[in-house]
Amino acid sequence: MNTAGHSEATARRGLELTPFRGLRYDPDRVGSLAAVTSPPYDVVVRPDGLHQLQSNDPYNIVRLILPQATTPAERNDQAARTLRRWLSEGVLAADPEPGLYVYEQSDGNGLLQRGVIGTLRLSDPAEGVVLPHEDVMPHVVADRAALMRATSANLEPLLLTYRGDGSSSATSDLVEHTAGQPPLLATTTEDGFHHRLWSLTEPADLARIRSDLARHQALIADGHHRWATYRRLRAEHPSPSPWDYGLVLLVDTARYPLRVRAIHRLLHGVPLPEALTAVAGLFRVRRLDVPLAAALETLADAACAGNAFLLAGDGAFHLLDRPDPDLLARAIPADRPAAWRTLDATVLHAALLDHVWRIPEDDPTRIAYIHDTAATVEKAERDGGTAVLMHPVREEVVRDLARQGVTMPRKSTSFGPKPASGLVLRALDL
């Protein structure tokens, strides 16, 4: 992923992945490794998914990444106390020596993803080493920063991708060789995914990976808010310090292409009839009395021709497409690349949310961002709100915009599979 316009020095520096002493659950102290894992904090569908994960095992990682208390300060204090207790009791223990971790996910149906977990040197956007592709919400960054300060830990890795040249490399060779060895841990989570983890501690192996990755830059696939949090906390601590690095999973998508899915919106307090009335005359609206799968197929077909969305909340689906050109001209900034102006997420946020429905995109009392399609529809029907279902954007569009330094509207994409939280953590004081 070489980008023109950056200095040779920056290009040479590239990715700097370093070993760390991972914190891992002692399998003898927990019900099962699967029972203590969780999806990333922002994928857990609250409160349903949170309560289920909490009941799976008293040591489930959600008690750290999504602590429950009356105030934010109490939540963060609770997470810090819980982490200290688990460390003192031996529920979590640090590996004896620093290493990088090879991580494998598979679903038994042909999907296989392998990558390397380590601590990555943080960089400024101008360096072009780590490319964001989405904006972030300040209140989420503030929330994650407070949690990391309280716990002095990186509790779950970000998902970053880089593009190898498709042929053999030091990193890919080591990953493939390591995956043929007995793992440190292996478990299968409730979603059917199989997870395996190995550690690399030989200095020669670590040096080969470091040299190889220094030639590359990475795209943030999942974890923009946590990356922004890492950078905020680095600025608060004089360098050099452990805060100069953050926990990541790096995947070579030339070898292991990721899936790109949409993130849907749930509009609180906006009944579907009200939402449909507001868009009348601005979009073509068609009612679909079909199951969810068929409605999504219709959405995919419509998205090939232009901007399209599905609204739900009344037991049916309503396809919005063919937006009024005058609406787009009024609502969408003209000083951005055409690829950005025509994104579904751009049209949704600039035209529908801002211009038509008047809903602030970063107000959690008005809008929620949900990865699970069926859950979004169910919540809208149950709560009397409106579900807005999106069609996923192509990965090459995401990467091209990121290379241009153009960020997409927040929560535009969901790359996966995402690393399970709870398999390896990082304490900054180790």
Coordinates of C-alpha atoms in Angstrom, one line a residue:
M1 CA 0.0 0.0 0.0
N2 CA 2.5 2.6 -1.1
T3 CA 1.2 6.1 -1.2
A4 CA 2.7 8.9 -3.4
G5 CA 3.4 12.2 -1.7
H6 CA 5.0 10.9 1.5
S7 CA 8.8 11.3 2.1
E8 CA 11.1 8.4 1.6
A9 CA 11.9 8.6 5.3
T10 CA 8.3 8.1 6.2
A11 CA 7.9 5.3 3.7
R12 CA 11.0 3.6 5.1
R13 CA 9.8 3.8 8.7
G14 CA 6.4 2.2 7.9
L15 CA 4.8 0.0 10.5
E16 CA 6.7 -0.7 13.7
L17 CA 5.2 -3.7 15.4
T18 CA 6.8 -4.6 18.8
P19 CA 6.4 -7.6 21.1
F20 CA 4.7 -7.4 24.5
R21 CA 3.8 -9.6 27.4
G22 CA 0.3 -10.6 26.8
L23 CA -2.3 -11.0 29.5
R24 CA -4.3 -14.2 29.0
Y25 CA -7.0 -16.0 31.0
D26 CA -5.8 -19.0 33.0
P27 CA -8.1 -21.8 31.5
D28 CA -8.1 -23.6 34.9
R29 CA -9.7 -20.5 36.5
V30 CA -12.6 -19.9 34.0
G31 CA -15.5 -22.0 32.8
S32 CA -14.1 -22.0 29.3
L33 CA -12.2 -19.7 27.1
A34 CA -15.2 -19.2 24.8
A35 CA -17.3 -18.2 27.8
V36 CA -15.0 -15.3 28.7
T37 CA -14.7 -13.8 25.2
S38 CA -16.8 -11.1 23.6
P39 CA -17.2 -9.3 20.3
P40 CA -15.5 -5.8 20.3
Y41 CA -17.2 -3.4 22.7
D42 CA -19.1 -1.5 19.9
V43 CA -20.5 -4.7 18.4
V44 CA -22.2 -5.9 21.6
V45 CA -25.9 -5.2 21.1
R46 CA -26.9 -3.6 24.4
P47 CA -28.5 -4.5 26.7
D48 CA -29.5 -8.0 25.3
G49 CA -26.0 -9.1 24.2
L50 CA -24.4 -7.6 27.3
H51 CA -26.6 -9.4 29.7
Q52 CA -26.0 -12.7 27.9
L53 CA -22.2 -12.3 27.9
Q54 CA -22.2 -11.3 31.6
S55 CA -24.2 -14.5 32.4
N56 CA -21.9 -16.7 30.4
D57 CA -19.1 -16.5 33.0
P58 CA -18.4 -14.2 36.0
Y59 CA -15.0 -13.4 34.3
N60 CA -16.3 -12.5 30.9
I61 CA -14.3 -9.7 29.3
V62 CA -17.4 -7.4 29.0
R63 CA -16.9 -6.7 32.7
L64 CA -13.8 -4.8 31.6
I65 CA -14.7 -3.4 28.2
L66 CA -18.3 -2.5 29.1
P67 CA -18.4 -2.1 32.9
Q68 CA -21.9 -1.4 34.3
A69 CA -22.4 1.3 37.0
T70 CA -24.4 4.5 37.6
T71 CA -21.9 7.0 36.3
P72 CA -19.0 6.9 33.9
A73 CA -16.5 7.5 36.7
E74 CA -17.9 4.6 38.6
R75 CA -17.9 2.3 35.6
N76 CA -14.2 3.0 34.9
D77 CA -13.2 2.6 38.6
Q78 CA -15.1 -0.7 38.6
A79 CA -13.2 -1.9 35.5
A80 CA -9.9 -1.0 37.1
R81 CA -10.8 -2.8 40.3
T82 CA -12.0 -5.8 38.4
L83 CA -8.8 -6.0 36.4
R84 CA -6.6 -5.7 39.5
R85 CA -8.6 -8.4 41.3
W86 CA -8.4 -10.8 38.4
L87 CA -4.6 -10.2 38.2
S88 CA -4.1 -10.7 41.9
E89 CA -6.3 -13.9 41.8
G90 CA -4.5 -15.3 38.8
V91 CA -7.6 -15.3 36.6
L92 CA -5.5 -13.2 34.2
A93 CA -1.7 -13.8 34.0
A94 CA 1.1 -12.3 31.9
D95 CA 3.1 -14.5 29.6
P96 CA 6.6 -15.0 30.9
E97 CA 8.4 -13.2 28.0
P98 CA 7.4 -10.6 25.4
G99 CA 6.2 -11.8 22.0
L100 CA 4.1 -11.3 19.0
Y101 CA 1.0 -13.4 18.7
V102 CA -0.2 -15.2 15.5
Y103 CA -4.0 -15.3 15.6
E104 CA -6.2 -17.4 13.4
Q105 CA -10.0 -17.3 12.9
S106 CA -12.0 -19.7 10.8
D107 CA -15.7 -20.6 10.5
G108 CA -15.6 -24.1 9.1
N109 CA -17.2 -22.9 5.9
G110 CA -14.1 -21.8 4.0
L111 CA -13.4 -18.5 5.8
L112 CA -9.9 -18.4 7.2
Q113 CA -8.1 -15.3 8.5
R114 CA -4.6 -15.1 10.0
G115 CA -2.7 -12.1 11.3
V116 CA -0.2 -10.9 13.9
I117 CA -1.1 -9.2 17.2
G118 CA 1.5 -6.8 18.7
T119 CA 1.9 -3.3 19.9
L120 CA 2.2 -0.7 17.0
R121 CA 4.1 2.5 17.2
L122 CA 1.5 5.3 17.1
S123 CA 1.8 7.8 14.3
D124 CA 0.2 11.1 13.1
P125 CA -2.1 11.0 10.1
A126 CA 0.4 13.2 8.2
E127 CA 3.0 10.4 8.3
G128 CA 0.7 8.2 6.2
V129 CA 1.7 5.1 8.1
V130 CA -1.8 4.3 9.5
L131 CA -4.7 5.4 7.3
P132 CA -8.1 6.1 8.9
H133 CA -11.1 6.0 6.6
E134 CA -13.8 7.2 9.0
D135 CA -14.5 10.1 11.2
V136 CA -14.9 9.5 14.9
M137 CA -17.4 10.7 17.6
P138 CA -15.6 12.8 20.3
H139 CA -17.8 11.5 23.1
V140 CA -16.8 7.9 22.3
V141 CA -13.1 8.7 22.2
A142 CA -13.5 10.4 25.6
D143 CA -15.3 7.4 27.0
R144 CA -12.6 4.9 25.7
A145 CA -9.8 7.2 26.9
A146 CA -11.3 7.4 30.4
L147 CA -11.5 3.6 30.5
M148 CA -7.9 3.1 29.3
R149 CA -6.6 5.7 31.8
A150 CA -8.4 3.9 34.7
T151 CA -7.2 0.4 33.7
S152 CA -3.8 1.4 32.2
A153 CA -4.5 -1.3 29.7
N154 CA -5.4 -2.0 26.1
L155 CA -8.2 -4.4 26.6
E156 CA -8.9 -5.5 23.0
P157 CA -6.9 -5.2 19.7
L158 CA -7.8 -3.0 16.8
L159 CA -8.1 -4.6 13.4
L160 CA -5.6 -3.1 10.8
T161 CA -4.9 -4.4 7.3
Y162 CA -2.0 -4.0 5.0
R163 CA -1.4 -5.2 1.5
G164 CA 1.4 -7.6 1.0
D165 CA 2.6 -8.2 -2.6
G166 CA 0.8 -11.5 -2.7
S167 CA 4.0 -13.6 -2.7
S168 CA 6.1 -15.0 0.0
S169 CA 7.3 -12.6 2.7
A170 CA 9.0 -13.0 6.1
T171 CA 5.8 -12.3 8.0
S172 CA 3.5 -14.5 5.9
D173 CA 6.1 -17.3 6.0
L174 CA 6.3 -17.1 9.8
V175 CA 2.5 -16.9 10.1
E176 CA 2.0 -20.0 8.0
H177 CA 4.7 -22.0 9.6
T178 CA 3.5 -21.1 13.1
A179 CA -0.1 -22.1 12.3
G180 CA 1.2 -25.6 11.8
Q181 CA 2.4 -25.8 15.4
P182 CA 0.4 -26.6 18.6
P183 CA -1.3 -23.4 19.7
L184 CA -1.2 -21.6 23.0
L185 CA -5.0 -21.7 23.0
A186 CA -7.9 -22.9 20.9
T187 CA -11.6 -22.3 21.4
T188 CA -14.8 -22.1 19.5
T189 CA -17.2 -19.2 20.3
E190 CA -21.0 -19.1 20.1
D191 CA -21.0 -17.7 16.6
G192 CA -19.3 -20.8 15.3
F193 CA -15.9 -19.2 14.8
H194 CA -12.8 -21.2 15.7
H195 CA -10.0 -19.2 17.3
R196 CA -6.3 -20.2 17.7
L197 CA -3.4 -18.3 19.2
W198 CA 0.4 -18.8 19.1
S199 CA 3.3 -16.8 20.5
L200 CA 6.5 -15.8 18.7
T201 CA 9.3 -15.0 21.0
E202 CA 12.5 -15.9 19.1
P203 CA 14.5 -12.7 18.5
A204 CA 15.4 -13.6 15.0
D205 CA 11.7 -14.2 14.1
L206 CA 10.7 -10.9 15.7
A207 CA 13.4 -9.0 13.8
R208 CA 12.3 -10.5 10.5
I209 CA 8.7 -9.4 11.0
R210 CA 9.8 -5.9 12.1
S211 CA 12.0 -5.5 9.0
D212 CA 9.2 -6.8 6.7
L213 CA 6.4 -4.6 8.1
A214 CA 8.6 -1.5 8.0
R215 CA 8.0 -1.5 4.2
H216 CA 4.2 -1.2 4.6
Q217 CA 1.4 1.1 5.7
A218 CA -1.9 0.0 7.2
L219 CA -5.6 0.8 6.8
I220 CA -7.7 0.9 10.0
A221 CA -10.4 -1.7 9.3
D222 CA -12.0 -1.7 12.7
G223 CA -11.2 0.5 15.7
H224 CA -11.1 4.1 14.6
H225 CA -12.2 5.3 18.0
R226 CA -9.7 3.2 19.9
W227 CA -6.9 4.4 17.5
A228 CA -8.0 8.0 18.2
T229 CA -8.0 7.1 21.9
Y230 CA -4.4 5.7 21.7
R231 CA -3.2 8.9 20.1
R232 CA -5.0 11.1 22.7
L233 CA -3.4 9.2 25.5
R234 CA 0.0 9.3 23.9
A235 CA -0.2 13.1 23.8
E236 CA -0.9 13.1 27.6
H237 CA 2.2 11.1 28.5
P238 CA 5.8 12.4 27.8
S239 CA 7.6 10.2 25.3
P240 CA 9.1 7.7 25.5
S241 CA 6.5 5.7 27.4
P242 CA 4.3 2.6 26.9
W243 CA 1.6 4.9 25.6
D244 CA 3.6 5.4 22.5
Y245 CA 2.3 2.0 21.3
G246 CA -1.2 0.5 21.0
L247 CA -2.5 -3.1 20.7
V248 CA -3.4 -4.1 17.2
L249 CA -4.1 -7.1 15.0
L250 CA -2.4 -6.8 11.5
V251 CA -3.8 -8.8 8.6
D252 CA -2.4 -9.0 5.1
T253 CA -5.5 -8.8 2.9
A254 CA -3.5 -9.8 -0.2
R255 CA -3.5 -13.2 1.5
Y256 CA -6.7 -13.0 3.7
P257 CA -9.3 -10.6 2.2
L258 CA -11.7 -9.3 4.8
R259 CA -15.4 -9.2 4.5
V260 CA -16.9 -5.7 4.4
R261 CA -20.4 -5.3 5.8
A262 CA -22.6 -2.3 6.5
I263 CA -23.4 -0.7 9.9
H264 CA -27.1 0.1 10.2
R265 CA -28.8 3.0 12.0
L266 CA -31.6 3.0 14.5
L267 CA -33.5 6.3 14.9
H268 CA -34.9 6.6 18.4
G269 CA -38.2 8.4 18.8
V270 CA -38.8 8.6 15.0
P271 CA -41.8 6.4 14.1
L272 CA -41.5 4.9 10.6
P273 CA -44.6 6.8 9.2
E274 CA -43.0 10.1 10.3
A275 CA -39.7 9.2 8.6
L276 CA -41.4 8.2 5.4
T277 CA -43.6 11.3 5.3
A278 CA -40.5 13.5 5.5
V279 CA -38.8 11.8 2.5
A280 CA -41.9 11.9 0.3
G281 CA -41.0 13.6 -3.0
L282 CA -37.3 13.5 -2.2
F283 CA -36.7 9.8 -2.8
R284 CA -38.6 7.1 -4.7
V285 CA -40.3 5.0 -2.0
R286 CA -41.4 1.4 -2.6
R287 CA -43.0 -0.9 0.1
L288 CA -41.6 -4.5 0.1
D289 CA -43.7 -7.1 1.8
V290 CA -41.0 -9.7 1.7
P291 CA -38.6 -11.4 4.2
L292 CA -35.4 -9.7 5.3
A293 CA -33.2 -11.7 3.0
A294 CA -35.2 -10.8 0.0
A295 CA -35.4 -7.1 1.0
L296 CA -31.6 -7.0 1.3
E297 CA -31.3 -8.5 -2.2
T298 CA -33.6 -5.8 -3.6
L299 CA -31.4 -3.2 -1.7
A300 CA -28.3 -4.6 -3.3
D301 CA -29.8 -4.4 -6.8
A302 CA -30.9 -0.8 -6.2
A303 CA -27.5 0.1 -4.8
C304 CA -25.8 -0.9 -8.0
A305 CA -27.7 1.9 -9.8
G306 CA -27.3 4.6 -7.2
N307 CA -27.9 5.5 -3.5
A308 CA -30.4 3.3 -1.8
F309 CA -31.6 2.5 1.7
L310 CA -34.1 0.2 3.4
L311 CA -36.4 1.6 6.2
A312 CA -38.1 -0.8 8.6
G313 CA -40.1 -0.7 11.8
D314 CA -43.7 -1.6 10.8
G315 CA -43.3 -5.2 9.8
A316 CA -42.5 -4.4 6.2
F317 CA -39.5 -2.9 4.4
H318 CA -39.5 0.4 2.4
L319 CA -36.9 0.9 -0.3
L320 CA -35.6 4.5 -0.7
D321 CA -33.7 5.1 -4.0
R322 CA -33.4 7.7 -6.8
P323 CA -32.7 10.7 -4.5
D324 CA -33.8 14.1 -5.9
P325 CA -30.7 15.7 -7.5
D326 CA -31.6 19.1 -6.1
L327 CA -31.6 17.7 -2.6
L328 CA -28.1 16.2 -3.1
A329 CA -26.9 19.5 -4.5
R330 CA -28.2 21.4 -1.5
A331 CA -27.0 19.0 1.2
I332 CA -23.7 17.5 0.0
P333 CA -20.5 19.6 0.0
A334 CA -19.1 20.0 -3.5
D335 CA -15.5 20.3 -2.4
R336 CA -15.0 16.5 -1.9
P337 CA -14.0 13.8 -4.3
A338 CA -16.9 12.3 -6.4
A339 CA -16.3 8.9 -4.7
W340 CA -17.1 10.5 -1.3
R341 CA -20.1 12.6 -2.5
T342 CA -21.8 9.5 -3.9
L343 CA -21.3 7.2 -0.9
D344 CA -24.5 5.9 0.6
A345 CA -23.2 7.0 4.0
T346 CA -22.6 10.5 2.8
V347 CA -26.1 10.8 1.3
L348 CA -27.6 9.4 4.5
H349 CA -25.8 11.7 6.9
A350 CA -25.7 14.9 4.8
A351 CA -29.1 14.7 3.1
L352 CA -31.3 12.5 5.3
L353 CA -30.1 12.9 8.8
D354 CA -29.0 16.5 8.7
H355 CA -31.3 18.0 6.0
V356 CA -34.5 15.9 6.2
W357 CA -34.8 14.2 9.6
R358 CA -32.7 16.8 11.5
I359 CA -31.1 14.1 13.7
P360 CA -27.5 14.8 15.1
E361 CA -25.3 11.9 14.1
D362 CA -23.4 11.8 17.4
D363 CA -26.4 12.0 19.8
P364 CA -26.8 8.5 21.3
T365 CA -30.3 9.5 22.5
R366 CA -31.4 10.0 18.9
I367 CA -29.5 7.5 16.9
A368 CA -27.8 4.1 17.5
Y369 CA -25.3 2.3 15.2
I370 CA -25.8 -1.5 15.1
H371 CA -23.9 -4.1 13.2
D372 CA -26.5 -6.9 13.3
T373 CA -29.2 -6.4 10.6
A374 CA -32.0 -8.5 12.2
A375 CA -31.4 -6.9 15.6
T376 CA -31.7 -3.4 14.1
V377 CA -35.1 -4.3 12.6
E378 CA -36.3 -6.0 15.7
K379 CA -35.4 -3.1 17.9
A380 CA -37.1 -0.6 15.6
E381 CA -40.3 -2.7 15.6
R382 CA -40.2 -3.2 19.4
D383 CA -39.4 0.4 20.3
G384 CA -41.4 2.2 17.6
G385 CA -38.4 3.7 15.9
T386 CA -37.0 3.6 12.4
A387 CA -34.3 1.2 11.2
V388 CA -32.2 2.4 8.3
L389 CA -30.4 -0.5 6.6
M390 CA -27.3 0.1 4.5
H391 CA -25.6 -1.7 1.7
P392 CA -21.9 -2.3 2.3
V393 CA -19.3 -0.3 0.4
R394 CA -16.5 -2.0 -1.5
E395 CA -13.1 -2.4 0.1
E396 CA -11.3 -0.8 -2.8
V397 CA -13.4 2.4 -2.5
V398 CA -12.5 2.6 1.2
R399 CA -8.8 2.2 0.5
D400 CA -8.7 4.7 -2.4
L401 CA -10.4 7.4 -0.3
A402 CA -8.0 6.7 2.7
R403 CA -5.1 7.1 0.4
Q404 CA -6.4 10.5 -0.7
G405 CA -6.7 11.5 3.0
V406 CA -10.5 11.6 2.7
T407 CA -12.4 10.2 5.7
M408 CA -15.8 8.6 5.2
P409 CA -18.8 9.4 7.4
R410 CA -18.5 7.7 10.8
K411 CA -19.6 4.1 11.0
S412 CA -19.6 3.6 7.3
T413 CA -18.2 0.1 7.2
S414 CA -17.8 -3.0 9.2
F415 CA -14.8 -5.1 8.3
G416 CA -14.5 -8.6 9.5
P417 CA -14.1 -11.1 10.9
K418 CA -13.1 -9.0 13.9
P419 CA -10.8 -10.3 16.6
A420 CA -12.5 -11.7 19.6
S421 CA -12.0 -9.7 22.8
G422 CA -10.6 -11.6 25.7
L423 CA -8.0 -13.8 24.1
V424 CA -5.0 -11.5 24.7
L425 CA -4.8 -8.2 26.5
R426 CA -2.1 -5.7 27.2
A427 CA -1.2 -4.0 30.5
L428 CA 0.8 -0.9 30.0
D429 CA 2.8 -1.3 33.3
L430 CA 4.3 -4.7 32.3

